Short mmCIF file of C-alpha atoms in Angstrom, two decimals:
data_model
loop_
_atom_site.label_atom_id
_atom_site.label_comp_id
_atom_site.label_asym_id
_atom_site.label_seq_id
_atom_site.Cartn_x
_atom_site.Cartn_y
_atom_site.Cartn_z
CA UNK A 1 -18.55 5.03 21.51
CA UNK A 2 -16.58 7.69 20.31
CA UNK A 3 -17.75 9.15 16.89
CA UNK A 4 -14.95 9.54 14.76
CA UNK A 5 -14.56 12.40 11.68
CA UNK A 6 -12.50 13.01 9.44
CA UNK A 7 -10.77 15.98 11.14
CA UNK A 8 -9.42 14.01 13.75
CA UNK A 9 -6.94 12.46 11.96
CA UNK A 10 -5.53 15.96 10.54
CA UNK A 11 -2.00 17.34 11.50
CA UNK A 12 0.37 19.48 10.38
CA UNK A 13 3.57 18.65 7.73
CA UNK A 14 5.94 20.66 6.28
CA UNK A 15 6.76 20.73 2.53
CA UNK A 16 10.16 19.99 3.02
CA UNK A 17 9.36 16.46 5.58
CA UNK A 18 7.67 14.79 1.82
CA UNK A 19 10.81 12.25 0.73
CA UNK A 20 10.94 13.11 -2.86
CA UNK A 21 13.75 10.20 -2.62
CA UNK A 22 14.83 7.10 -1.46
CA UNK A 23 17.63 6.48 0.95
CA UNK A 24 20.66 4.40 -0.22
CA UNK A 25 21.28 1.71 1.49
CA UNK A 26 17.57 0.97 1.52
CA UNK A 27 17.81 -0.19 5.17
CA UNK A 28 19.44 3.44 6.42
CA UNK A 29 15.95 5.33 6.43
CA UNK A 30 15.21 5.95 10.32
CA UNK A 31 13.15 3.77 12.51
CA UNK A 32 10.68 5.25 15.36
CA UNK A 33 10.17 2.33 17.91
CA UNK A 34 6.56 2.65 19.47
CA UNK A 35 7.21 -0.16 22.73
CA UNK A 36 4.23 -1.47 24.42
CA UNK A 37 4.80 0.78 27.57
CA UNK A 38 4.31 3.75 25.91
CA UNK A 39 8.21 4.61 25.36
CA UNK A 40 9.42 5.90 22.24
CA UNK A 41 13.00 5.04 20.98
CA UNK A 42 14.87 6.77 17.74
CA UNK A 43 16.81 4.08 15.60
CA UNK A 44 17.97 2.99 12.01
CA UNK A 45 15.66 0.74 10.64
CA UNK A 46 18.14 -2.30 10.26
CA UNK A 47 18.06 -2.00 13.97
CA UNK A 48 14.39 -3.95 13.90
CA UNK A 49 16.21 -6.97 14.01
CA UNK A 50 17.08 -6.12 18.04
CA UNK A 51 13.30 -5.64 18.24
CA UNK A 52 11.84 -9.74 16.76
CA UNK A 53 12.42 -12.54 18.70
CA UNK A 54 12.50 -16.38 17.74
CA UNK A 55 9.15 -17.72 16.89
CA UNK A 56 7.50 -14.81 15.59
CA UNK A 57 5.92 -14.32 12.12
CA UNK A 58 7.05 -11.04 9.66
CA UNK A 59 4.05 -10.93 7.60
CA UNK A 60 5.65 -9.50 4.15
CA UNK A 61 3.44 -8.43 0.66
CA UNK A 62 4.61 -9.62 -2.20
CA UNK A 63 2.88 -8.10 -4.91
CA UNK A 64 4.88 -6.27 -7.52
CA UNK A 65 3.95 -3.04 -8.98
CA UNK A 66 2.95 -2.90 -13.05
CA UNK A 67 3.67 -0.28 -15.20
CA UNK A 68 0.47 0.95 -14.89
CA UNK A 69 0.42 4.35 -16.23
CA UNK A 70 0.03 4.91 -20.01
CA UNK A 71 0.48 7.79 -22.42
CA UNK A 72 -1.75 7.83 -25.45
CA UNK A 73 -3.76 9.40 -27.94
CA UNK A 74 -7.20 10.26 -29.41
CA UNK A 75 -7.68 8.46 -32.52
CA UNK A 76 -9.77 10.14 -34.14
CA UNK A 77 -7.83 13.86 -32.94
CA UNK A 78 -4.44 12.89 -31.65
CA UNK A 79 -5.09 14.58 -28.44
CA UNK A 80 -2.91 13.54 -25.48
CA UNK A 81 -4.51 11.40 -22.28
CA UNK A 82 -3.08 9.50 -19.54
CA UNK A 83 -4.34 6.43 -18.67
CA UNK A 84 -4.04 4.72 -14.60
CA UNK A 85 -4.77 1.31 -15.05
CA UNK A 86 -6.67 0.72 -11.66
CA UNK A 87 -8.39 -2.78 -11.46
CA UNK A 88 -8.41 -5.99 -13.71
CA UNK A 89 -11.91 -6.88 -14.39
CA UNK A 90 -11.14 -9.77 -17.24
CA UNK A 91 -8.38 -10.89 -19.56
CA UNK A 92 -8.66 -7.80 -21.49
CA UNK A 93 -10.98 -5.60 -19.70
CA UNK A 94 -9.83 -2.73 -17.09
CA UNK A 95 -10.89 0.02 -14.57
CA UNK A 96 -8.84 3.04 -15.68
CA UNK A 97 -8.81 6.41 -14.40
CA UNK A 98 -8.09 8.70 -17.07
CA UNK A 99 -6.81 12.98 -17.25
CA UNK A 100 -8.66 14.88 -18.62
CA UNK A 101 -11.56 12.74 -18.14
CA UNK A 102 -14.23 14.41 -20.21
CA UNK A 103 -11.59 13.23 -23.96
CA UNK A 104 -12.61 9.95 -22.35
CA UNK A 105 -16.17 9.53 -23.30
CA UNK A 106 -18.31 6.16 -23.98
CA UNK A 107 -17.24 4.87 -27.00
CA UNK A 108 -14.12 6.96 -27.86
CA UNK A 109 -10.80 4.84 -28.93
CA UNK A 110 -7.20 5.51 -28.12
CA UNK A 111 -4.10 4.44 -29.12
CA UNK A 112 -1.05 3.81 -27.39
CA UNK A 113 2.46 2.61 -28.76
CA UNK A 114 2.37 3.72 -32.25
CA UNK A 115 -0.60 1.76 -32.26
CA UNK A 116 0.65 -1.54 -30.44
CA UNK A 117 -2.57 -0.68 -27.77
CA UNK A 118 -5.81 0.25 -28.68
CA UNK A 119 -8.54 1.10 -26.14
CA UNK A 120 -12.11 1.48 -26.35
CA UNK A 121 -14.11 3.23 -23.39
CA UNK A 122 -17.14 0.86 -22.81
CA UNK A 123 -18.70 2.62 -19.66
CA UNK A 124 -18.38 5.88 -17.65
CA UNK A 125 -18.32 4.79 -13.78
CA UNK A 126 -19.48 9.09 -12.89
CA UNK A 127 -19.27 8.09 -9.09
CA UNK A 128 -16.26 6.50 -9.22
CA UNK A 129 -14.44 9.10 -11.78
CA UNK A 130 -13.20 6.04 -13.57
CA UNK A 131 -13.62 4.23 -17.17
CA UNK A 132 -14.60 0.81 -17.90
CA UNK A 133 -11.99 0.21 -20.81
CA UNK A 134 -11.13 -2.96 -23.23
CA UNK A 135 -7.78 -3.24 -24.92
CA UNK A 136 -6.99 -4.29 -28.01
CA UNK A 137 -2.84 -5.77 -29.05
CA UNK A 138 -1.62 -8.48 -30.19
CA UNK A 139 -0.07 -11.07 -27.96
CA UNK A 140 0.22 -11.03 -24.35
CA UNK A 141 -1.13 -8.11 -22.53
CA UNK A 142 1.62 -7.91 -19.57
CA UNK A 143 4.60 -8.08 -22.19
CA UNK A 144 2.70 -5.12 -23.85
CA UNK A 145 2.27 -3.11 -20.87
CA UNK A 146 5.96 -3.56 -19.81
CA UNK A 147 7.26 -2.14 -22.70
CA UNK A 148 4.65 0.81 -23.51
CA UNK A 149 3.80 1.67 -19.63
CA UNK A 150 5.59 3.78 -17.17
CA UNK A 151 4.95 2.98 -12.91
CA UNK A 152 2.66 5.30 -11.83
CA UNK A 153 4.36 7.41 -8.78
CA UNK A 154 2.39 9.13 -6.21
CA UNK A 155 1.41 12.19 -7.02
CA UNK A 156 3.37 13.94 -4.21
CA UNK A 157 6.87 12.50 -5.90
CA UNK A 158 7.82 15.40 -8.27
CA UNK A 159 11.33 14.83 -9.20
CA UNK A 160 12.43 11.68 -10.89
CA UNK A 161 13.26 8.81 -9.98
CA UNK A 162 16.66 7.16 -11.80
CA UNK A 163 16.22 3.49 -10.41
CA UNK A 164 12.75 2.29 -10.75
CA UNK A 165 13.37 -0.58 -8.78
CA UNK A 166 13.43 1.18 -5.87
CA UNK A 167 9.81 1.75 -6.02
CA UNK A 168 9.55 -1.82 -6.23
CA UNK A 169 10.69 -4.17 -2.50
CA UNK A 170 13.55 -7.00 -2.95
CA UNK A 171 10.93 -9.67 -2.79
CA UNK A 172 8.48 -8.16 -5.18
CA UNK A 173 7.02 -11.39 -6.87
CA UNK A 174 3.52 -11.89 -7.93
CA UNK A 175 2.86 -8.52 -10.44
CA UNK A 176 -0.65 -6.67 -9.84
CA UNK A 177 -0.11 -3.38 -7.77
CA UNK A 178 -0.31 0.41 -9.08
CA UNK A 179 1.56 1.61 -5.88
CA UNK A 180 4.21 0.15 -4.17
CA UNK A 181 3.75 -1.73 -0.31
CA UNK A 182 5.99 1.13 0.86
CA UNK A 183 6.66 0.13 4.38
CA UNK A 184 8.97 -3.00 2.58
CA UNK A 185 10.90 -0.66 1.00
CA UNK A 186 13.52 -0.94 3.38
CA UNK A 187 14.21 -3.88 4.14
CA UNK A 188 17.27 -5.68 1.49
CA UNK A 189 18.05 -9.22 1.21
CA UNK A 190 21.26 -8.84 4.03
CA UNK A 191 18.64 -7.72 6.31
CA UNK A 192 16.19 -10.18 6.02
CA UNK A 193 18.91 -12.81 6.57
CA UNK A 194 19.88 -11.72 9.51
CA UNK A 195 15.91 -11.42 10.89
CA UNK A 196 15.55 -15.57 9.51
CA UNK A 197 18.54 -16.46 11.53
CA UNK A 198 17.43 -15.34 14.45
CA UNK A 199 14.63 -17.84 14.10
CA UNK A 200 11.87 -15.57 13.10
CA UNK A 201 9.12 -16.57 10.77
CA UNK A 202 9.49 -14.54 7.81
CA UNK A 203 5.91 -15.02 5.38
CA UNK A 204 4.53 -13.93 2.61
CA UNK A 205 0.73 -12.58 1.65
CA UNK A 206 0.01 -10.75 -1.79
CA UNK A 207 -2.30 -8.21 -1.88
CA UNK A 208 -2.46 -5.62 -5.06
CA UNK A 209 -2.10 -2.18 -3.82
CA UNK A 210 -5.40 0.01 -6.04
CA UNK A 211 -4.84 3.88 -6.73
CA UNK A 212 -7.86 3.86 -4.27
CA UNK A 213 -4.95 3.83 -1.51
CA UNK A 214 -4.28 7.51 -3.11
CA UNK A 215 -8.16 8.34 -2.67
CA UNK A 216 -9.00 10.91 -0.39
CA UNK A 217 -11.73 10.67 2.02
CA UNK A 218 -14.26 12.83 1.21
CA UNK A 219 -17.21 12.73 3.94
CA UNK A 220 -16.65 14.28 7.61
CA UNK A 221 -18.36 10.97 9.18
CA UNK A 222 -15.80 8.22 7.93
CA UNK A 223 -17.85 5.56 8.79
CA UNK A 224 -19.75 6.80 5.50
CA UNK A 225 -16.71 6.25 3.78
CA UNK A 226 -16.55 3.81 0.96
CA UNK A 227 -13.41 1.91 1.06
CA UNK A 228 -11.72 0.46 -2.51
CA UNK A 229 -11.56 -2.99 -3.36
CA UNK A 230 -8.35 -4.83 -3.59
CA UNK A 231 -7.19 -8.81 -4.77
CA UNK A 232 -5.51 -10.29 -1.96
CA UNK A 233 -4.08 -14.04 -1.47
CA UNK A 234 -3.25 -15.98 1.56
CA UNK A 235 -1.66 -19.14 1.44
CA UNK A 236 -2.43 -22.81 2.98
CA UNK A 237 1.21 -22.79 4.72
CA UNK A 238 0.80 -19.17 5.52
CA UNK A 239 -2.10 -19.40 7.41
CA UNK A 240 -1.35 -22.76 9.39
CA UNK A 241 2.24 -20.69 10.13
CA UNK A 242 0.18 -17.76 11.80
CA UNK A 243 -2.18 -20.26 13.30
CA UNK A 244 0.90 -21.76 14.87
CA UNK A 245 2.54 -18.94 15.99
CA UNK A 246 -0.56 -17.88 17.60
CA UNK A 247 -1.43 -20.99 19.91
CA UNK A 248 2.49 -20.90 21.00
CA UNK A 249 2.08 -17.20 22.17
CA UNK A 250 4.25 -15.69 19.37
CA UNK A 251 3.98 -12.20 17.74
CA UNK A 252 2.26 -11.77 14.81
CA UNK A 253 4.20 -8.35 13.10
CA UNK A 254 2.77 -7.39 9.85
CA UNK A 255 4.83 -5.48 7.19
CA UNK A 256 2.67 -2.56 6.12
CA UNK A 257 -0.95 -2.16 6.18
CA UNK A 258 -1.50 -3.97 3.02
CA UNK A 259 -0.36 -6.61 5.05
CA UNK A 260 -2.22 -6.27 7.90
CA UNK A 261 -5.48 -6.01 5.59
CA UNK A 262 -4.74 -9.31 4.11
CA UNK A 263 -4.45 -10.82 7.95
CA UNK A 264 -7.63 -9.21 8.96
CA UNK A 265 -9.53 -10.04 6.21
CA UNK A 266 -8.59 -13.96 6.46
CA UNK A 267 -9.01 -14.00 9.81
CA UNK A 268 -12.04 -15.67 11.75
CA UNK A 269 -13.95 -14.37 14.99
CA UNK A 270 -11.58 -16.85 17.01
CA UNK A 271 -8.63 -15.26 16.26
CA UNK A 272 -7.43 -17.99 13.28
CA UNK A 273 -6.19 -17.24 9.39
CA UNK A 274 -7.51 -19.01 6.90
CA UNK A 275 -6.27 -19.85 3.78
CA UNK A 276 -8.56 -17.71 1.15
CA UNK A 277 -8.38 -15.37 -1.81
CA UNK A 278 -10.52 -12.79 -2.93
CA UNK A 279 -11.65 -8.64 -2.94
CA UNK A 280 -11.05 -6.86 0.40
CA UNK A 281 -12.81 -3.84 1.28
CA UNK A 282 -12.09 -4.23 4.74
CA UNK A 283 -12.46 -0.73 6.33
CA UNK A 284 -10.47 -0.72 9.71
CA UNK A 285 -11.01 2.57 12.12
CA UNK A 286 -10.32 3.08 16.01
CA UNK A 287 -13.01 1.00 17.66
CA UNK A 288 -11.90 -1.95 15.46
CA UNK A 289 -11.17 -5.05 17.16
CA UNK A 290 -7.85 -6.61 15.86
CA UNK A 291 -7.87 -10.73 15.29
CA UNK A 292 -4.03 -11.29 14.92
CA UNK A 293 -1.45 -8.59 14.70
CA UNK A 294 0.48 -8.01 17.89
CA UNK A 295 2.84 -5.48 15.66
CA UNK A 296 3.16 -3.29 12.52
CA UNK A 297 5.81 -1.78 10.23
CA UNK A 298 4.77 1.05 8.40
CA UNK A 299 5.66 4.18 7.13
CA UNK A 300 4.67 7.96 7.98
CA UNK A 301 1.11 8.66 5.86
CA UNK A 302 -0.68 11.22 4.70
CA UNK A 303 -2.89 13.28 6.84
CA UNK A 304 -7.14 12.32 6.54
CA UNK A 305 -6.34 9.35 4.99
CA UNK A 306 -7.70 5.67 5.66
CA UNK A 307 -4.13 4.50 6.25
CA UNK A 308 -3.87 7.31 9.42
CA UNK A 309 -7.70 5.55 10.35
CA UNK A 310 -5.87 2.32 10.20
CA UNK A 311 -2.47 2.89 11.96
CA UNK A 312 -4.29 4.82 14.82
CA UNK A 313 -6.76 1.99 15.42
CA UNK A 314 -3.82 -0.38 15.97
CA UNK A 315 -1.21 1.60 17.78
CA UNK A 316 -4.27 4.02 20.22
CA UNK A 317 -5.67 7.44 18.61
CA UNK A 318 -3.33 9.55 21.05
CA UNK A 319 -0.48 7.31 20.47
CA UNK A 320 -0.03 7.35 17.39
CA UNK A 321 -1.21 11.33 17.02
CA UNK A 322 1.03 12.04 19.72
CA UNK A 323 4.28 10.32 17.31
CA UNK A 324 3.25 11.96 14.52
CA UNK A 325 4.09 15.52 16.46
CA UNK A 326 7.68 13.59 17.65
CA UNK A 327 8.06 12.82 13.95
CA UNK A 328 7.65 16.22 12.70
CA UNK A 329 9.89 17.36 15.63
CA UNK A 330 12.41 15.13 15.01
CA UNK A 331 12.34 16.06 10.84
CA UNK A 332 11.52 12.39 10.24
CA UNK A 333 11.27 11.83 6.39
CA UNK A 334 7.25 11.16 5.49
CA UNK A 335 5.02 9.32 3.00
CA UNK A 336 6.02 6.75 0.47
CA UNK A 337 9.76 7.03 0.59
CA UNK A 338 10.28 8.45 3.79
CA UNK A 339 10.95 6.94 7.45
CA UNK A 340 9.20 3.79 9.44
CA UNK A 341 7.43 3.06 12.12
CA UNK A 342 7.48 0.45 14.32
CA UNK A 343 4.38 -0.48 16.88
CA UNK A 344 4.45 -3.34 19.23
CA UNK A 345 1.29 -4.11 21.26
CA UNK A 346 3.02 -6.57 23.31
#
C-alpha cells in the first residue's frame, strides 16, 4: 500500500483564486460536477438539484458558529491579547488559543468587557500551543460571549466582512463551532425547497467545527499526524433515515466533510449509522474504506491539509488532484467562501 506524505497533496494557487467574499445570491457561487465516469461538468451550484434524485439523503451540519474570538487585557498591565475559544471542557472551563502566547502564562488573569469577563490561565498545553482557561461573569456565559465576542474568520479572509451571517448557513441551529461548515454556505432556503420536493431526504447531523480544522499538518508521514477532536451528534431518526436509504439502494450525499465525519464516525463495519454522540478524531486518508457516503459537497481547500487527505480519499488521489488543476484553470473561487464541488461515486 501506497505510503502517503504530506507533499502529495501540494499544488499550486494563486493569490488572487482566495474568495476574500461571498457571492450574493448565496446559491450563484459555481459548481464543478465530478460524475462517476470520470466526466467533469461546469455549473451554478443551484444546478445540484438536476444532480439528486428521489430517495436520497442530503446529509446537512447544523452547528452554528459562536463568537469565539475575544479581545482583552492584562490585568495586572493592560496589555492587549486575543483570545480563540477552541474547545468546551466544562460549564465554565475552555481550551483557548491565545496571541502572543508567552502574556498568557499559568496563573495570569485577563479581563474582557470592561470587566464583564475575567479569565484565569490554569494550565499551559506546550504541545498543543493552547491554554487551559476558566472564566469568570456573571450570568449566562453564551449571552456574555454574544455580546463581548467577535466570529473568528479564517486567517486567509483579510478584508471585512459587512454581513456576519453569511459566515453562518440558513439552517445554522445548535451553537458550538469556531469556523463555519463552509460547503453549506450556499445553499438558501428557496433552494433547499426545491431539492425536498423532488423527494429527496434532506437531514441533519451537528458536529462543532474546532480551529484544529485551521491546523496545519506538520509531519511528512501523515499517518503520524494527530488529528483534533471535535463534538458531534447524530440523531435516532437520522440514523434509521440513512439506514433506510441504504437497504433501498439510495445515495447517501453528505454536505461538507464535517458531515461526512459525523457519518463515518457513527457508522458500523456493516455499513449502518447509529444513533450516538461524542468526540471524533476520526482521521480519514486515501486507503480509507468509506461505510456510507456515495457523494460529497464541498468546497475548494487548502493545499497539505487534512481536508485535501479527506476529499482525495473519497473522490480517487488523481481525481480529485487532477480537478484541482481544472479549478485553477478555470479561475474557480477557493477556500472558505469560494466555489463547490460536487463528487458522485455512483
Amino acid at each position: 500500500m501506497r505510503k502517503w506524505k504530506l507533499s502529495d497533496f501540494h499544488y499550486d494557487l494563486p493569490d488572487e483564486l482566495i474568495a476574500q467574499k461571498p457571492v450574493e445570491p448565496r446559491d450563484s457561487s459555481r459548481l464543478m460536477v465530478l460524475l462517476p465516469d470520470g466526466k467533469i461538468e461546469h455549473r451554478i451550484f443551484r444546478d445540484i438539484v438536476e444532480y439528486l434524485n428521489e430517495g436520497d439523503c442530503l446529509v446537512l451540519n447544523n452547528s452554528r458558529v459562536i463568537p469565539a474570538r475575544l479581545i482583552g487585557q492584562r490585568e495586572d498591565t493592560g496589555s492587549f491579547i486575543e483570545f480563540l475559544l477552541v474547545k468546551r471542557l466544562s460549564i465554565d472551563t475552555w481550551e483557548v488559543m491565545t496571541r502572543p502566547g508567552k502574556k498568557a502564562r499559568k496563573g495570569r488573569r485577563f479581563v474582557f468587557g470592561d470587566g464583564r469577563l475575567k479569565a484565569e490561565v490554569l494550565h499551559v498545553n506546550r504541545d498543543e500551543g493552547t491554554r487551559i482557561v476558566r472564566f469568570y461573569y456573571e450570568g449566562v456565559f453564551e449571552e456574555v460571549l454574544e455580546s463581548l465576542g467577535e466570529i473568528p474568520l479564517p486567517p486567509y479572509i483579510k478584508e471585512k466582512l459587512e454581513d456576519v451571517e453569511r459566515y453562518q448557513t440558513v439552517y445554522s441551529k445548535i451553537p458550538g463551532s469556531a469556523a463555519a461548515p463552509t460547503a453549506g454556505l450556499h445553499f438558501t432556503e428557496e433552494l433547499l425547497d426545491r431539492i425536498s420536493k423532488k423527494g429527496v431526504w434532506i437531514l441533519y447531523v451537528t458536529l462543532h467545527v474546532g480551529l484544529g480544522t485551521f491546523k496545519p499538518v506538520k509531519v511528512e508521514n501523515i499517518e503520524e499526524h494527530k488529528m483534533h477532536e471535535e463534538y458531534y451528534e447524530i440523531s435516532e431518526d437520522v440514523a434509521e433515515r440513512i439506514n433506510e436509504a441504504k437497504r433501498l439502494g439510495k445515495r447517501v450525499i453528505a454536505v461538507g466533510t464535517t458531515s461526512c465525519r459525523v457519518l463515518e464516525s457513527a457508522a458500523d463495519e456493516k455499513g449502518l449509522v447509529k444513533a450516538q454522540k461524542g468526540w471524533t478524531d476520526i482521521f480519514i486518508y486515501p486507503g480509507y474504506e468509506f461505510k456510507i457516503l456515495d457523494g460529497l459537497v464541498t468546497n475548494f481547500h487548502l493545499p497539505d491539509t487534512t481536508l485535501m487527505m479527506l476529499v482525495c480519499a473519497f473522490g480517487g488521489y488523481e481525481r480529485i488532484m487532477n480537478a484541482y488543476k481544472v479549478a485553477v484553470e478555470e479561475r474557480y473561487r477557493f477556500f472558505s467562501f469560494g466555489d463547490a464541488m460536487l463528487i458522485l461515486n455512483r
